[in-house]
Amino acid sequence: MRVIKVEDYNKLSELAAEIIAGQVSVKADSVLGLATGSSPIGTYKVLVEKYNKGLLDFSKIKTVNLDEYVGLDGESDQSYRYFMDENLFNQVNINKANTNVPNGKAQDTLAECERYENLIKELGGVDLQLLGIGYNGHIGFNEPDGIYPNIVHIADLTESTITANSRLFEKVEDVPTQAFTMGIGTIMRAKKILLVAAADKADVVEQAATGPVTPQLPASILQLHSDVTVIVAGK
Ligand code: F6R
């Protein structure tokens, strides 16, 4: 695991965007695994700037997002589909048909998990997976647990994740309690992984990178992946 410490969030966003831009440039039809949340917002902003300068072409890019809340549809402004459309997809020349987020409104949730895992396989796997990290070390919505879930599944969100995510909802009761998420196995099958962490996550990143590998701190499994870059902002 390569841990790069940068001065601040702007530097983190620039560096992460450079890495993603490099991937898009060397393989125009890359499959990008994407994340939502506060951490990658700056990265998406820099990617849009690069696109506007004519430096990037997303026309053949395909994407698969890590997760989506159970019960929210893409029109809901708290959904991860909405987040992606707003922060990236609507601002670049990506073909929306090539962008994938689990269907939060799926009636048959188990079938939706299976469909999403198979879709990733059919796309040939993820070339570069972007991740954030939770204060408890979660990646995707794989919360601390006794096992590493292997495939896309429904996760029950922990109290701390619900509290952390409630900032984007009117009240904490509105935060969905479950989410579709790639499993740890799904994430680990990506060819390359890029994790971005703002300064408030420095401690958990340190534990994940140097502590024991344990499902009680899900991100620690990344120590076993052969191509992981972690960018941490200093302030
Ligand atoms: C988001 C995701 C989550 C977040 C994590 C950090 O798609 O899968 O694991 O990356 O909760 O969230 P922020 O960046 O908002 O602190």
PDB file of C-alpha atoms and ligand atoms in Angstrom:
ATOM      1  CA  MET A   1       0.000   0.000   0.000  1.00  0.00           C
ATOM      2  CA  ARG A   2       1.400   3.347  -1.059  1.00  0.00           C
ATOM      3  CA  VAL A   3       0.394   6.150   1.316  1.00  0.00           C
ATOM      4  CA  ILE A   4       0.948   9.663  -0.010  1.00  0.00           C
ATOM      5  CA  LYS A   5       0.565  12.544   2.407  1.00  0.00           C
ATOM      6  CA  VAL A   6      -0.301  15.877   0.818  1.00  0.00           C
ATOM      7  CA  GLU A   7      -0.620  19.367   2.241  1.00  0.00           C
ATOM      8  CA  ASP A   8      -4.372  19.890   1.995  1.00  0.00           C
ATOM      9  CA  TYR A   9      -7.656  18.810   0.428  1.00  0.00           C
ATOM     10  CA  ASN A  10      -6.990  20.745  -2.817  1.00  0.00           C
ATOM     11  CA  LYS A  11      -3.689  18.923  -3.351  1.00  0.00           C
ATOM     12  CA  LEU A  12      -5.425  15.618  -2.560  1.00  0.00           C
ATOM     13  CA  SER A  13      -8.095  16.338  -5.163  1.00  0.00           C
ATOM     14  CA  GLU A  14      -5.551  17.362  -7.803  1.00  0.00           C
ATOM     15  CA  LEU A  15      -3.416  14.283  -7.262  1.00  0.00           C
ATOM     16  CA  ALA A  16      -6.377  11.881  -7.232  1.00  0.00           C
ATOM     17  CA  ALA A  17      -7.754  13.466 -10.407  1.00  0.00           C
ATOM     18  CA  GLU A  18      -4.317  13.124 -12.066  1.00  0.00           C
ATOM     19  CA  ILE A  19      -4.306   9.409 -11.296  1.00  0.00           C
ATOM     20  CA  ILE A  20      -7.840   8.914 -12.661  1.00  0.00           C
ATOM     21  CA  ALA A  21      -7.022  11.053 -15.712  1.00  0.00           C
ATOM     22  CA  GLY A  22      -3.949   8.876 -16.302  1.00  0.00           C
ATOM     23  CA  GLN A  23      -6.145   5.767 -16.228  1.00  0.00           C
ATOM     24  CA  VAL A  24      -8.653   7.313 -18.664  1.00  0.00           C
ATOM     25  CA  SER A  25      -5.836   8.389 -20.994  1.00  0.00           C
ATOM     26  CA  VAL A  26      -4.087   5.013 -21.143  1.00  0.00           C
ATOM     27  CA  LYS A  27      -7.317   3.012 -21.472  1.00  0.00           C
ATOM     28  CA  ALA A  28     -10.123   5.028 -23.053  1.00  0.00           C
ATOM     29  CA  ASP A  29     -12.730   2.347 -22.291  1.00  0.00           C
ATOM     30  CA  SER A  30     -11.719   1.871 -18.660  1.00  0.00           C
ATOM     31  CA  VAL A  31     -14.209   0.671 -16.087  1.00  0.00           C
ATOM     32  CA  LEU A  32     -14.013   3.145 -13.216  1.00  0.00           C
ATOM     33  CA  GLY A  33     -15.369   2.194  -9.798  1.00  0.00           C
ATOM     34  CA  LEU A  34     -16.643   5.384  -8.154  1.00  0.00           C
ATOM     35  CA  ALA A  35     -17.486   6.595  -4.663  1.00  0.00           C
ATOM     36  CA  THR A  36     -19.745   9.315  -3.287  1.00  0.00           C
ATOM     37  CA  GLY A  37     -19.486  11.366  -0.090  1.00  0.00           C
ATOM     38  CA  SER A  38     -17.439  14.441   0.772  1.00  0.00           C
ATOM     39  CA  SER A  39     -14.007  12.953   0.109  1.00  0.00           C
ATOM     40  CA  PRO A  40     -14.153  12.624  -3.722  1.00  0.00           C
ATOM     41  CA  ILE A  41     -16.103  15.843  -4.457  1.00  0.00           C
ATOM     42  CA  GLY A  42     -12.904  17.824  -5.097  1.00  0.00           C
ATOM     43  CA  THR A  43     -11.530  15.033  -7.273  1.00  0.00           C
ATOM     44  CA  TYR A  44     -14.642  15.106  -9.469  1.00  0.00           C
ATOM     45  CA  LYS A  45     -14.390  18.907  -9.660  1.00  0.00           C
ATOM     46  CA  VAL A  46     -10.816  18.695 -10.985  1.00  0.00           C
ATOM     47  CA  LEU A  47     -11.826  15.973 -13.474  1.00  0.00           C
ATOM     48  CA  VAL A  48     -14.605  18.247 -14.787  1.00  0.00           C
ATOM     49  CA  GLU A  49     -12.074  21.116 -15.103  1.00  0.00           C
ATOM     50  CA  LYS A  50      -9.729  18.872 -17.076  1.00  0.00           C
ATOM     51  CA  TYR A  51     -12.622  17.797 -19.307  1.00  0.00           C
ATOM     52  CA  ASN A  52     -13.579  21.446 -19.922  1.00  0.00           C
ATOM     53  CA  LYS A  53      -9.999  22.176 -20.959  1.00  0.00           C
ATOM     54  CA  GLY A  54     -10.236  19.373 -23.542  1.00  0.00           C
ATOM     55  CA  LEU A  55      -7.785  17.168 -21.650  1.00  0.00           C
ATOM     56  CA  LEU A  56     -10.121  14.235 -21.036  1.00  0.00           C
ATOM     57  CA  ASP A  57     -12.581  12.163 -23.021  1.00  0.00           C
ATOM     58  CA  PHE A  58     -15.153  10.090 -21.126  1.00  0.00           C
ATOM     59  CA  SER A  59     -17.084   8.929 -24.205  1.00  0.00           C
ATOM     60  CA  LYS A  60     -16.016   5.299 -23.884  1.00  0.00           C
ATOM     61  CA  ILE A  61     -15.676   5.170 -20.098  1.00  0.00           C
ATOM     62  CA  LYS A  62     -17.909   2.894 -18.084  1.00  0.00           C
ATOM     63  CA  THR A  63     -18.573   3.340 -14.382  1.00  0.00           C
ATOM     64  CA  VAL A  64     -19.861   1.293 -11.470  1.00  0.00           C
ATOM     65  CA  ASN A  65     -20.571   2.980  -8.161  1.00  0.00           C
ATOM     66  CA  LEU A  66     -19.793   1.344  -4.865  1.00  0.00           C
ATOM     67  CA  ASP A  67     -23.157   1.704  -3.231  1.00  0.00           C
ATOM     68  CA  GLU A  68     -26.652   3.157  -3.022  1.00  0.00           C
ATOM     69  CA  TYR A  69     -29.169   3.615  -0.205  1.00  0.00           C
ATOM     70  CA  VAL A  70     -31.990   1.081  -0.121  1.00  0.00           C
ATOM     71  CA  GLY A  71     -35.300   2.855  -0.726  1.00  0.00           C
ATOM     72  CA  LEU A  72     -34.063   5.970  -2.569  1.00  0.00           C
ATOM     73  CA  ASP A  73     -34.552   6.437  -6.294  1.00  0.00           C
ATOM     74  CA  GLY A  74     -32.254   8.401  -8.579  1.00  0.00           C
ATOM     75  CA  GLU A  75     -34.468  11.504  -8.471  1.00  0.00           C
ATOM     76  CA  SER A  76     -34.030  11.872  -4.720  1.00  0.00           C
ATOM     77  CA  ASP A  77     -31.303  14.416  -4.097  1.00  0.00           C
ATOM     78  CA  GLN A  78     -29.805  12.299  -1.303  1.00  0.00           C
ATOM     79  CA  SER A  79     -29.390   9.285  -3.569  1.00  0.00           C
ATOM     80  CA  TYR A  80     -25.947   8.366  -4.790  1.00  0.00           C
ATOM     81  CA  ARG A  81     -27.207   8.279  -8.402  1.00  0.00           C
ATOM     82  CA  TYR A  82     -28.229  11.936  -8.010  1.00  0.00           C
ATOM     83  CA  PHE A  83     -24.861  12.778  -6.417  1.00  0.00           C
ATOM     84  CA  MET A  84     -22.972  11.220  -9.333  1.00  0.00           C
ATOM     85  CA  ASP A  85     -25.129  12.921 -11.970  1.00  0.00           C
ATOM     86  CA  GLU A  86     -24.625  16.299 -10.287  1.00  0.00           C
ATOM     87  CA  ASN A  87     -20.939  16.038  -9.449  1.00  0.00           C
ATOM     88  CA  LEU A  88     -19.638  14.292 -12.555  1.00  0.00           C
ATOM     89  CA  PHE A  89     -21.856  12.607 -15.129  1.00  0.00           C
ATOM     90  CA  ASN A  90     -23.926  15.673 -16.150  1.00  0.00           C
ATOM     91  CA  GLN A  91     -20.758  17.712 -16.585  1.00  0.00           C
ATOM     92  CA  VAL A  92     -18.695  15.487 -18.890  1.00  0.00           C
ATOM     93  CA  ASN A  93     -19.269  13.593 -22.147  1.00  0.00           C
ATOM     94  CA  ILE A  94     -19.957  10.244 -20.520  1.00  0.00           C
ATOM     95  CA  ASN A  95     -22.720   8.086 -22.006  1.00  0.00           C
ATOM     96  CA  LYS A  96     -25.243   7.826 -19.130  1.00  0.00           C
ATOM     97  CA  ALA A  97     -26.119   4.306 -20.306  1.00  0.00           C
ATOM     98  CA  ASN A  98     -22.571   3.335 -19.351  1.00  0.00           C
ATOM     99  CA  THR A  99     -22.926   4.597 -15.770  1.00  0.00           C
ATOM    100  CA  ASN A 100     -24.114   2.145 -13.147  1.00  0.00           C
ATOM    101  CA  VAL A 101     -25.353   2.611  -9.591  1.00  0.00           C
ATOM    102  CA  PRO A 102     -27.346  -0.059  -7.714  1.00  0.00           C
ATOM    103  CA  ASN A 103     -31.089   0.496  -8.068  1.00  0.00           C
ATOM    104  CA  GLY A 104     -32.159   1.706  -4.627  1.00  0.00           C
ATOM    105  CA  LYS A 105     -35.804   1.104  -5.493  1.00  0.00           C
ATOM    106  CA  ALA A 106     -35.380  -2.511  -6.634  1.00  0.00           C
ATOM    107  CA  GLN A 107     -38.285  -4.600  -5.331  1.00  0.00           C
ATOM    108  CA  ASP A 108     -36.274  -7.798  -5.264  1.00  0.00           C
ATOM    109  CA  THR A 109     -33.204  -6.672  -3.350  1.00  0.00           C
ATOM    110  CA  LEU A 110     -31.396 -10.018  -3.547  1.00  0.00           C
ATOM    111  CA  ALA A 111     -31.861 -10.143  -7.320  1.00  0.00           C
ATOM    112  CA  GLU A 112     -30.503  -6.580  -7.521  1.00  0.00           C
ATOM    113  CA  CYS A 113     -27.355  -7.600  -5.592  1.00  0.00           C
ATOM    114  CA  GLU A 114     -26.816 -10.519  -7.957  1.00  0.00           C
ATOM    115  CA  ARG A 115     -27.459  -8.380 -11.045  1.00  0.00           C
ATOM    116  CA  TYR A 116     -24.937  -5.769  -9.884  1.00  0.00           C
ATOM    117  CA  GLU A 117     -22.197  -8.270  -9.042  1.00  0.00           C
ATOM    118  CA  ASN A 118     -22.707  -9.988 -12.428  1.00  0.00           C
ATOM    119  CA  LEU A 119     -22.699  -6.667 -14.232  1.00  0.00           C
ATOM    120  CA  ILE A 120     -19.235  -5.877 -12.847  1.00  0.00           C
ATOM    121  CA  LYS A 121     -18.015  -9.283 -14.046  1.00  0.00           C
ATOM    122  CA  GLU A 122     -19.561  -8.795 -17.482  1.00  0.00           C
ATOM    123  CA  LEU A 123     -17.830  -5.425 -17.800  1.00  0.00           C
ATOM    124  CA  GLY A 124     -14.537  -7.259 -17.291  1.00  0.00           C
ATOM    125  CA  GLY A 125     -13.995  -6.052 -13.728  1.00  0.00           C
ATOM    126  CA  VAL A 126     -13.033  -2.653 -12.382  1.00  0.00           C
ATOM    127  CA  ASP A 127      -9.792  -1.122 -13.690  1.00  0.00           C
ATOM    128  CA  LEU A 128      -9.524   1.579 -11.038  1.00  0.00           C
ATOM    129  CA  GLN A 129     -11.672   1.764  -7.906  1.00  0.00           C
ATOM    130  CA  LEU A 130     -11.950   5.086  -6.064  1.00  0.00           C
ATOM    131  CA  LEU A 131     -12.739   4.802  -2.344  1.00  0.00           C
ATOM    132  CA  GLY A 132     -13.373   7.008   0.659  1.00  0.00           C
ATOM    133  CA  ILE A 133     -13.139   5.659   4.194  1.00  0.00           C
ATOM    134  CA  GLY A 134     -15.491   5.884   7.170  1.00  0.00           C
ATOM    135  CA  TYR A 135     -14.371   6.936  10.661  1.00  0.00           C
ATOM    136  CA  ASN A 136     -14.808   3.287  11.669  1.00  0.00           C
ATOM    137  CA  GLY A 137     -12.714   2.074   8.721  1.00  0.00           C
ATOM    138  CA  HIS A 138     -15.616   1.111   6.487  1.00  0.00           C
ATOM    139  CA  ILE A 139     -15.134   0.996   2.724  1.00  0.00           C
ATOM    140  CA  GLY A 140     -18.248   1.062   0.590  1.00  0.00           C
ATOM    141  CA  PHE A 141     -20.785   0.238   3.278  1.00  0.00           C
ATOM    142  CA  ASN A 142     -18.807  -2.708   4.611  1.00  0.00           C
ATOM    143  CA  GLU A 143     -18.998  -1.897   8.289  1.00  0.00           C
ATOM    144  CA  PRO A 144     -16.800  -3.443  11.017  1.00  0.00           C
ATOM    145  CA  ASP A 145     -17.836  -7.079  11.321  1.00  0.00           C
ATOM    146  CA  GLY A 146     -16.613 -10.608  11.928  1.00  0.00           C
ATOM    147  CA  ILE A 147     -16.289 -11.426   8.226  1.00  0.00           C
ATOM    148  CA  TYR A 148     -15.364  -9.843   4.901  1.00  0.00           C
ATOM    149  CA  PRO A 149     -18.456  -9.942   2.647  1.00  0.00           C
ATOM    150  CA  ASN A 150     -17.366 -11.260  -0.738  1.00  0.00           C
ATOM    151  CA  ILE A 151     -20.030  -9.951  -3.095  1.00  0.00           C
ATOM    152  CA  VAL A 152     -22.565  -7.169  -3.549  1.00  0.00           C
ATOM    153  CA  HIS A 153     -25.007  -7.331  -0.654  1.00  0.00           C
ATOM    154  CA  ILE A 154     -27.323  -5.305   1.561  1.00  0.00           C
ATOM    155  CA  ALA A 155     -25.597  -3.785   4.552  1.00  0.00           C
ATOM    156  CA  ASP A 156     -27.177  -2.516   7.754  1.00  0.00           C
ATOM    157  CA  LEU A 157     -25.617   0.862   8.475  1.00  0.00           C
ATOM    158  CA  THR A 158     -24.107   1.353  11.901  1.00  0.00           C
ATOM    159  CA  GLU A 159     -25.228   4.107  14.248  1.00  0.00           C
ATOM    160  CA  SER A 160     -21.982   6.043  13.629  1.00  0.00           C
ATOM    161  CA  THR A 161     -22.397   5.908   9.836  1.00  0.00           C
ATOM    162  CA  ILE A 162     -26.043   7.004  10.092  1.00  0.00           C
ATOM    163  CA  THR A 163     -24.987   9.916  12.306  1.00  0.00           C
ATOM    164  CA  ALA A 164     -22.106  10.872   9.976  1.00  0.00           C
ATOM    165  CA  ASN A 165     -24.379  10.770   6.902  1.00  0.00           C
ATOM    166  CA  SER A 166     -27.269  12.604   8.555  1.00  0.00           C
ATOM    167  CA  ARG A 167     -25.588  15.934   7.692  1.00  0.00           C
ATOM    168  CA  LEU A 168     -27.010  15.498   4.197  1.00  0.00           C
ATOM    169  CA  PHE A 169     -30.570  14.821   5.369  1.00  0.00           C
ATOM    170  CA  GLU A 170     -33.100  17.071   7.072  1.00  0.00           C
ATOM    171  CA  LYS A 171     -33.184  14.868  10.157  1.00  0.00           C
ATOM    172  CA  VAL A 172     -31.377  11.760  11.299  1.00  0.00           C
ATOM    173  CA  GLU A 173     -34.597   9.683  11.068  1.00  0.00           C
ATOM    174  CA  ASP A 174     -34.602  10.294   7.299  1.00  0.00           C
ATOM    175  CA  VAL A 175     -31.269   8.511   6.785  1.00  0.00           C
ATOM    176  CA  PRO A 176     -31.901   5.069   5.273  1.00  0.00           C
ATOM    177  CA  THR A 177     -30.724   2.266   7.547  1.00  0.00           C
ATOM    178  CA  GLN A 178     -29.630  -0.077   4.758  1.00  0.00           C
ATOM    179  CA  ALA A 179     -27.603   0.203   1.577  1.00  0.00           C
ATOM    180  CA  PHE A 180     -26.618  -1.878  -1.409  1.00  0.00           C
ATOM    181  CA  THR A 181     -22.855  -2.128  -1.410  1.00  0.00           C
ATOM    182  CA  MET A 182     -20.056  -3.856  -3.239  1.00  0.00           C
ATOM    183  CA  GLY A 183     -18.584  -6.491  -0.943  1.00  0.00           C
ATOM    184  CA  ILE A 184     -14.996  -6.425   0.269  1.00  0.00           C
ATOM    185  CA  GLY A 185     -14.350  -9.175  -2.293  1.00  0.00           C
ATOM    186  CA  THR A 186     -15.873  -7.040  -5.064  1.00  0.00           C
ATOM    187  CA  ILE A 187     -13.608  -4.135  -4.077  1.00  0.00           C
ATOM    188  CA  MET A 188     -10.496  -6.309  -3.746  1.00  0.00           C
ATOM    189  CA  ARG A 189     -11.039  -7.722  -7.277  1.00  0.00           C
ATOM    190  CA  ALA A 190     -10.480  -4.229  -8.761  1.00  0.00           C
ATOM    191  CA  LYS A 191      -7.172  -4.080 -10.613  1.00  0.00           C
ATOM    192  CA  LYS A 192      -6.139  -0.828  -8.925  1.00  0.00           C
ATOM    193  CA  ILE A 193      -7.494   1.001  -5.902  1.00  0.00           C
ATOM    194  CA  LEU A 194      -7.242   4.689  -5.022  1.00  0.00           C
ATOM    195  CA  LEU A 195      -8.399   5.784  -1.572  1.00  0.00           C
ATOM    196  CA  VAL A 196      -8.806   9.445  -0.723  1.00  0.00           C
ATOM    197  CA  ALA A 197      -9.011  10.636   2.872  1.00  0.00           C
ATOM    198  CA  ALA A 198      -9.337  14.172   4.199  1.00  0.00           C
ATOM    199  CA  ALA A 199      -7.374  15.201   7.311  1.00  0.00           C
ATOM    200  CA  ASP A 200     -10.110  14.080   9.743  1.00  0.00           C
ATOM    201  CA  LYS A 201      -9.545  10.475   8.568  1.00  0.00           C
ATOM    202  CA  ALA A 202      -5.758  10.487   9.121  1.00  0.00           C
ATOM    203  CA  ASP A 203      -5.963   8.313  12.268  1.00  0.00           C
ATOM    204  CA  VAL A 204      -8.135   5.602  10.783  1.00  0.00           C
ATOM    205  CA  VAL A 205      -5.978   5.547   7.629  1.00  0.00           C
ATOM    206  CA  GLU A 206      -2.889   5.072   9.801  1.00  0.00           C
ATOM    207  CA  GLN A 207      -4.548   2.125  11.582  1.00  0.00           C
ATOM    208  CA  ALA A 208      -5.732   0.601   8.291  1.00  0.00           C
ATOM    209  CA  ALA A 209      -2.300   0.904   6.703  1.00  0.00           C
ATOM    210  CA  THR A 210      -0.130  -0.234   9.596  1.00  0.00           C
ATOM    211  CA  GLY A 211      -2.325  -2.145  12.044  1.00  0.00           C
ATOM    212  CA  PRO A 212      -3.552  -5.728  11.946  1.00  0.00           C
ATOM    213  CA  VAL A 213      -5.638  -6.880   9.002  1.00  0.00           C
ATOM    214  CA  THR A 214      -9.067  -7.454  10.517  1.00  0.00           C
ATOM    215  CA  PRO A 215     -12.712  -7.258   9.424  1.00  0.00           C
ATOM    216  CA  GLN A 216     -13.200  -5.095  12.531  1.00  0.00           C
ATOM    217  CA  LEU A 217     -11.423  -2.397  10.494  1.00  0.00           C
ATOM    218  CA  PRO A 218     -12.530  -3.279   6.959  1.00  0.00           C
ATOM    219  CA  ALA A 219     -10.071  -0.981   5.112  1.00  0.00           C
ATOM    220  CA  SER A 220      -7.140  -2.887   6.655  1.00  0.00           C
ATOM    221  CA  ILE A 221      -7.745  -5.644   4.051  1.00  0.00           C
ATOM    222  CA  LEU A 222      -6.303  -3.228   1.470  1.00  0.00           C
ATOM    223  CA  GLN A 223      -2.845  -4.145   2.824  1.00  0.00           C
ATOM    224  CA  LEU A 224      -3.295  -7.434   0.937  1.00  0.00           C
ATOM    225  CA  HIS A 225      -4.032  -5.824  -2.440  1.00  0.00           C
ATOM    226  CA  SER A 226      -1.085  -5.436  -4.793  1.00  0.00           C
ATOM    227  CA  ASP A 227      -1.934  -1.983  -6.198  1.00  0.00           C
ATOM    228  CA  VAL A 228      -3.376   0.460  -3.668  1.00  0.00           C
ATOM    229  CA  THR A 229      -2.638   4.176  -3.475  1.00  0.00           C
ATOM    230  CA  VAL A 230      -3.911   6.111  -0.465  1.00  0.00           C
ATOM    231  CA  ILE A 231      -3.840   9.905  -0.515  1.00  0.00           C
ATOM    232  CA  VAL A 232      -4.261  11.621   2.861  1.00  0.00           C
ATOM    233  CA  ALA A 233      -4.584  15.362   3.302  1.00  0.00           C
ATOM    234  CA  GLY A 234      -2.606  17.028   6.084  1.00  0.00           C
ATOM    235  CA  LYS A 235      -5.201  19.650   7.022  1.00  0.00           C
TER     236      LYS A 235
HETATM  237  C1  F6R B   1     -19.460   6.330  -0.460  1.00  0.00           C
HETATM  238  C2  F6R B   1     -18.940   5.250   0.379  1.00  0.00           C
HETATM  239  C3  F6R B   1     -18.500   5.496   1.779  1.00  0.00           C
HETATM  240  C4  F6R B   1     -17.737   6.808   1.962  1.00  0.00           C
HETATM  241  C5  F6R B   1     -17.306   6.991   3.414  1.00  0.00           C
HETATM  242  C6  F6R B   1     -16.645   8.323   3.641  1.00  0.00           C
HETATM  243  O1  F6R B   1     -19.839   5.859  -1.732  1.00  0.00           O
HETATM  244  O2  F6R B   1     -18.909   4.139  -0.063  1.00  0.00           O
HETATM  245  O3  F6R B   1     -17.695   4.420   2.199  1.00  0.00           O
HETATM  246  O4  F6R B   1     -16.612   6.806   1.131  1.00  0.00           O
HETATM  247  O5  F6R B   1     -18.431   6.903   4.249  1.00  0.00           O
HETATM  248  O6  F6R B   1     -17.569   9.344   3.427  1.00  0.00           O
HETATM  249  P1  F6R B   1     -17.126  10.866   3.356  1.00  0.00           P
HETATM  250  O7  F6R B   1     -16.222  10.995   2.188  1.00  0.00           O
HETATM  251  O8  F6R B   1     -18.422  11.616   3.146  1.00  0.00           O
HETATM  252  O9  F6R B   1     -16.462  11.161   4.657  1.00  0.00           O
END
